[in-house]
Short mmCIF file of C-alpha atoms in Angstrom, two decimals:
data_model
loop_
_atom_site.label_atom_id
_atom_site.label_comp_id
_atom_site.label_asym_id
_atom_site.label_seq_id
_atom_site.Cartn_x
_atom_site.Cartn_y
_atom_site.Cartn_z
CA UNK A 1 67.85 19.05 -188.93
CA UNK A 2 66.48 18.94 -185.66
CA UNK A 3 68.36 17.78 -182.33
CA UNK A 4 66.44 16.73 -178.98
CA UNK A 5 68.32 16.80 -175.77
CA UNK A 6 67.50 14.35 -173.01
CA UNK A 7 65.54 15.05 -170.12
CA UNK A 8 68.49 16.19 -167.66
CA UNK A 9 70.02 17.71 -170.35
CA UNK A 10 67.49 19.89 -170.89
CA UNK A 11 67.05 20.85 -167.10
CA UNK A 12 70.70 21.80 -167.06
CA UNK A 13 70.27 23.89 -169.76
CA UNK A 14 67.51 25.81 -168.84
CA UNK A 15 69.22 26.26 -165.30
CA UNK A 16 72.23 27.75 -167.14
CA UNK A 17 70.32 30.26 -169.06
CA UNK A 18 68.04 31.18 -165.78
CA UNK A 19 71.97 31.82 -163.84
CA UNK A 20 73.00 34.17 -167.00
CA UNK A 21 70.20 36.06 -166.96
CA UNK A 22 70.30 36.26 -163.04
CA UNK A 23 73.98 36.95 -163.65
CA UNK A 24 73.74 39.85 -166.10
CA UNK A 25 71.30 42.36 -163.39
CA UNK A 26 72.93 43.78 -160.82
CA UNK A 27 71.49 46.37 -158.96
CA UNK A 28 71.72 49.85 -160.23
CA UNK A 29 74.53 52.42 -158.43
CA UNK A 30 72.46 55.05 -156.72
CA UNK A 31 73.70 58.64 -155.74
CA UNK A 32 72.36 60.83 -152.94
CA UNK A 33 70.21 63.15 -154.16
CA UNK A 34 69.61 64.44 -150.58
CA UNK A 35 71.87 64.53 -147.85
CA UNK A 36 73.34 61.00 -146.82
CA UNK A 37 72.26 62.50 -142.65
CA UNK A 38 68.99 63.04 -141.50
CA UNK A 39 68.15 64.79 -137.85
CA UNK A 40 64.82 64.22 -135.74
CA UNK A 41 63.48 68.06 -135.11
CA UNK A 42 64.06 69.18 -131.55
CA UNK A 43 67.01 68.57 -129.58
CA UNK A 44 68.58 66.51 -128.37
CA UNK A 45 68.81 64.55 -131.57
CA UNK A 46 68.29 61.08 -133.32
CA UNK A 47 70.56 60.91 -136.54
CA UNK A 48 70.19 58.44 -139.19
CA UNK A 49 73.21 57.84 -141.54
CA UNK A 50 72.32 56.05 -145.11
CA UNK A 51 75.09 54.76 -147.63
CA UNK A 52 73.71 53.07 -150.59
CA UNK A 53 75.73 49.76 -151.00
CA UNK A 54 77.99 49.22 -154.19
CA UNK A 55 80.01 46.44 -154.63
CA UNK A 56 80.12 45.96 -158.04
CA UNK A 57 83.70 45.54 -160.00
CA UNK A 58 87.17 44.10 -159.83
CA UNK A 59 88.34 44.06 -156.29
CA UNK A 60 85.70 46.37 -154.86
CA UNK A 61 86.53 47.64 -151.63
CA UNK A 62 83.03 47.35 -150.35
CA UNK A 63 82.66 43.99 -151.18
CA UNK A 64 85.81 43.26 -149.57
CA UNK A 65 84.60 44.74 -146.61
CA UNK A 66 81.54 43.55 -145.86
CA UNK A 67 82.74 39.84 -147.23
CA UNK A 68 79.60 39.50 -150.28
CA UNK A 69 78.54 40.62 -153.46
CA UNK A 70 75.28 42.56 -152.14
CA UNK A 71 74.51 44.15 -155.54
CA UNK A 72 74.23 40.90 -157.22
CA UNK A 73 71.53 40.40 -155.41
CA UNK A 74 69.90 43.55 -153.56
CA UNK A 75 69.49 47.08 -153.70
CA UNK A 76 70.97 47.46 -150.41
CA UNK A 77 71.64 50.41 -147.58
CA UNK A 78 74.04 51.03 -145.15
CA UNK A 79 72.29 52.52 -142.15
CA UNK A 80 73.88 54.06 -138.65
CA UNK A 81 71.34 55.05 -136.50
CA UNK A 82 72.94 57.48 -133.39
CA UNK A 83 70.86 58.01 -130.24
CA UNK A 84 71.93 61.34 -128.78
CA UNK A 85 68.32 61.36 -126.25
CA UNK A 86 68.49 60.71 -123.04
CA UNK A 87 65.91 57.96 -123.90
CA UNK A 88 66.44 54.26 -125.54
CA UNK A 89 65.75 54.59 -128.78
CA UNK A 90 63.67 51.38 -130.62
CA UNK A 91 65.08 50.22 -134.01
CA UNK A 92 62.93 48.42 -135.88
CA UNK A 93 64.62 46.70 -138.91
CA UNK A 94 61.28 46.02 -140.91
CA UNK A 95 60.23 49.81 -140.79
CA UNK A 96 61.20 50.80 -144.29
CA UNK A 97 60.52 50.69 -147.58
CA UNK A 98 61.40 52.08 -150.64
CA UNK A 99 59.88 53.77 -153.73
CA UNK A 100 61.06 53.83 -157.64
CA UNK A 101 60.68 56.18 -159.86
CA UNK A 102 56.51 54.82 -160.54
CA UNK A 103 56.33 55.39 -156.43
CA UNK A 104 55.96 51.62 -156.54
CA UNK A 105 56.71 50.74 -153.05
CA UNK A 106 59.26 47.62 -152.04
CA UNK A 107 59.11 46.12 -148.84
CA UNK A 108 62.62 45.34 -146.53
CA UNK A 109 63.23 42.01 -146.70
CA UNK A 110 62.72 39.32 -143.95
CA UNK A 111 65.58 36.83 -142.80
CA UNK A 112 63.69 34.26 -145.12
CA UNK A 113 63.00 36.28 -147.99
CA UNK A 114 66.62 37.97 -148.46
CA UNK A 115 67.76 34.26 -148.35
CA UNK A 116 64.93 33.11 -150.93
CA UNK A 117 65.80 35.76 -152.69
CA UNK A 118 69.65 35.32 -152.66
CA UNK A 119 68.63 31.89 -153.97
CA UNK A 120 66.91 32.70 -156.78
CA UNK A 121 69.71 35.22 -157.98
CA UNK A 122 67.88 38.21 -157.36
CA UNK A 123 65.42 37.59 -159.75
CA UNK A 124 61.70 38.36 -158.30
CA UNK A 125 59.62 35.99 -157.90
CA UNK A 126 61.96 32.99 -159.40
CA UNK A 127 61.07 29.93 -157.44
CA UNK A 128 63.97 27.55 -159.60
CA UNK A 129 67.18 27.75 -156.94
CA UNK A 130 69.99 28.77 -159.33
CA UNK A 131 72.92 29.84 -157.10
CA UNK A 132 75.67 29.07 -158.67
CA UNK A 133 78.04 28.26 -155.23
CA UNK A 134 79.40 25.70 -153.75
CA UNK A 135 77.09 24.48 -150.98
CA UNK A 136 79.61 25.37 -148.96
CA UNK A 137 80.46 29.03 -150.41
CA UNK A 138 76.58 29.89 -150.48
CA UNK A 139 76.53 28.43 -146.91
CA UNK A 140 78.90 31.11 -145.63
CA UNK A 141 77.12 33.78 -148.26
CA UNK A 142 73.70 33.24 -146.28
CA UNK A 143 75.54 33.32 -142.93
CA UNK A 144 76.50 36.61 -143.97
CA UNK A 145 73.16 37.95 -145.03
CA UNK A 146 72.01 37.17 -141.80
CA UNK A 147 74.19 38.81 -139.63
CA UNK A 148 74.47 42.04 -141.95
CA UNK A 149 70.94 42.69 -141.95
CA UNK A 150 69.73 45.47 -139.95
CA UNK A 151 67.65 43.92 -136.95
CA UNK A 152 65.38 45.04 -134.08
CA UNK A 153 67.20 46.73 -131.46
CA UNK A 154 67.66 49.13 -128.49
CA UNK A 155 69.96 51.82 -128.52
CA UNK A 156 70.70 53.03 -125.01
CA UNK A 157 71.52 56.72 -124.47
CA UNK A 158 74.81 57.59 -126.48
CA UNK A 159 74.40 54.45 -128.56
CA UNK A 160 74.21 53.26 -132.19
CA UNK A 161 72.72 50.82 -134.18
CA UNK A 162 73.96 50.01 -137.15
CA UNK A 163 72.65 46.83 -140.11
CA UNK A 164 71.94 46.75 -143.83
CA UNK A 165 68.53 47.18 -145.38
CA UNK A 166 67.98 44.85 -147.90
CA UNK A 167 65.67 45.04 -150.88
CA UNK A 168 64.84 43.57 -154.11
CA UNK A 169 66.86 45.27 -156.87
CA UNK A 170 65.19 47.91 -158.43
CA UNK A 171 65.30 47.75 -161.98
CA UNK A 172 67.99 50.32 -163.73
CA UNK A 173 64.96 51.74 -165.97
CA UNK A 174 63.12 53.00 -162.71
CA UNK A 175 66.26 54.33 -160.57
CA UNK A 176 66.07 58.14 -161.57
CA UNK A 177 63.97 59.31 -158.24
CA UNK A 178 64.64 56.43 -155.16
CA UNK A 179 63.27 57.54 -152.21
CA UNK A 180 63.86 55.39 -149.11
CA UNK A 181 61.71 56.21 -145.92
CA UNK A 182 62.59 54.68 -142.30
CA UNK A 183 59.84 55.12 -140.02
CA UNK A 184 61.12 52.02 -137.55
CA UNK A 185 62.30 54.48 -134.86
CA UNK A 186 61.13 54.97 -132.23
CA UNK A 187 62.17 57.27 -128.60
CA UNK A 188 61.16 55.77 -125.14
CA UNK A 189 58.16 57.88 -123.95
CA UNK A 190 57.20 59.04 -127.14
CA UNK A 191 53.84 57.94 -129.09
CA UNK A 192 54.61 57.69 -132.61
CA UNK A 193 57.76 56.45 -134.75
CA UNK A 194 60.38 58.94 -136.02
CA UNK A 195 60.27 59.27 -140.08
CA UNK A 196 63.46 59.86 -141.50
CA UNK A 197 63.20 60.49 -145.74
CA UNK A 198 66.15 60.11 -148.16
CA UNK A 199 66.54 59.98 -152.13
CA UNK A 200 68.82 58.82 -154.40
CA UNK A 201 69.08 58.47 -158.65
CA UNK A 202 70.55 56.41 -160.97
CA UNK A 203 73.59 57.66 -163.44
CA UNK A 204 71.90 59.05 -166.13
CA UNK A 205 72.87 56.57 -169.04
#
């Protein structure tokens, strides 16, 4: 016997099936395979700080914190950046990108892509909308996309900057050998950007 669903029906149900699939890919936990700290040569010194962002689980702490589920969405970084010149340091939030384990490179996301992205469910190059908030919930969600994202800054002398890189999710079959590379720094006086190099892996399953 066969059934035929009406029109809307049928929207509704591929909409569902679209948000479980979205639903069921999180971003894959990453572990420092190099140090979490990175120093420009010389002194004195620009240090870059990198935390790869988890908040996956019941009641996760990091989630909490920072008020989203990230890794529903994005692979995502943490990322202090300390100016100990006596120069301003540039930040430039665009200047990274990172590479899986096929060295295939992904781009930082714009403003308008993470929240594109966000709206798909984190699932590339979905144009459906499938967020399944209230409008006011994924309001507040996209607010806070925006103002965690790392941005374009100056860091006077003794200063920090400090955002979250955010990228599509990279898939858990191509997480054993991450390597993120920020070359978006740059020091007052100086004629070429800083490049600061960090890799992570995947659990081995």
């Amino acid at each position: 016997m066969v059934y035929s669903l009406p029109a809307r029906a049928s929207c509704l149900l591929v909409s569902f099936l679209l948000l479980a699939s979205a639903c069921g890919t999180r971003a894959p936990y990453l572990n420092p395979v190099t140090p979490g700290t990175d120093s420009s040569t010389g002194s004195p010194q620009v240090v870059v700080e990198i935390k790869p962002v988890d908040t996956s689980g019941f009641r996760n702490e990091e989630r909490e914190r920072l008020g989203i589920d990230l890794s529903a969405y994005f692979t995502a970084f943490e990322v202090t950046v300390r100016n100990q010149t006596p120069d301003t340091v540039t930040l430039e939030g665009q200047g990274a990108q990172l590479l899986d384990d096929d060295r295939k490179p992904y781009a930082v996301l714009s403003a308008d892509e993470s929240l594109d992205y966000y709206r798909s469910g984190g699932i590339s190059g979905e144009k459906i909308v499938i967020v399944p908030k209230t409008v006011g919930v994924a309001k507040e969600e996209m607010d806070k996309i925006l103002q965690l994202r790392l941005k374009n800054a100056d860091i006077p002398p003794g200063g920090s900057g400090y955002g979250i890189l955010l990228f599509q999710k990279v898939p858990t079959d191509k997480c054993h050998q991450v390597s993120l590379i920020l070359n978006g720094v740059h020091i007052t006086g100086e004629n070429q950007n800083r490049e600061f190099k960090f890799t992570f892996r995947c659990p081995e399953s």
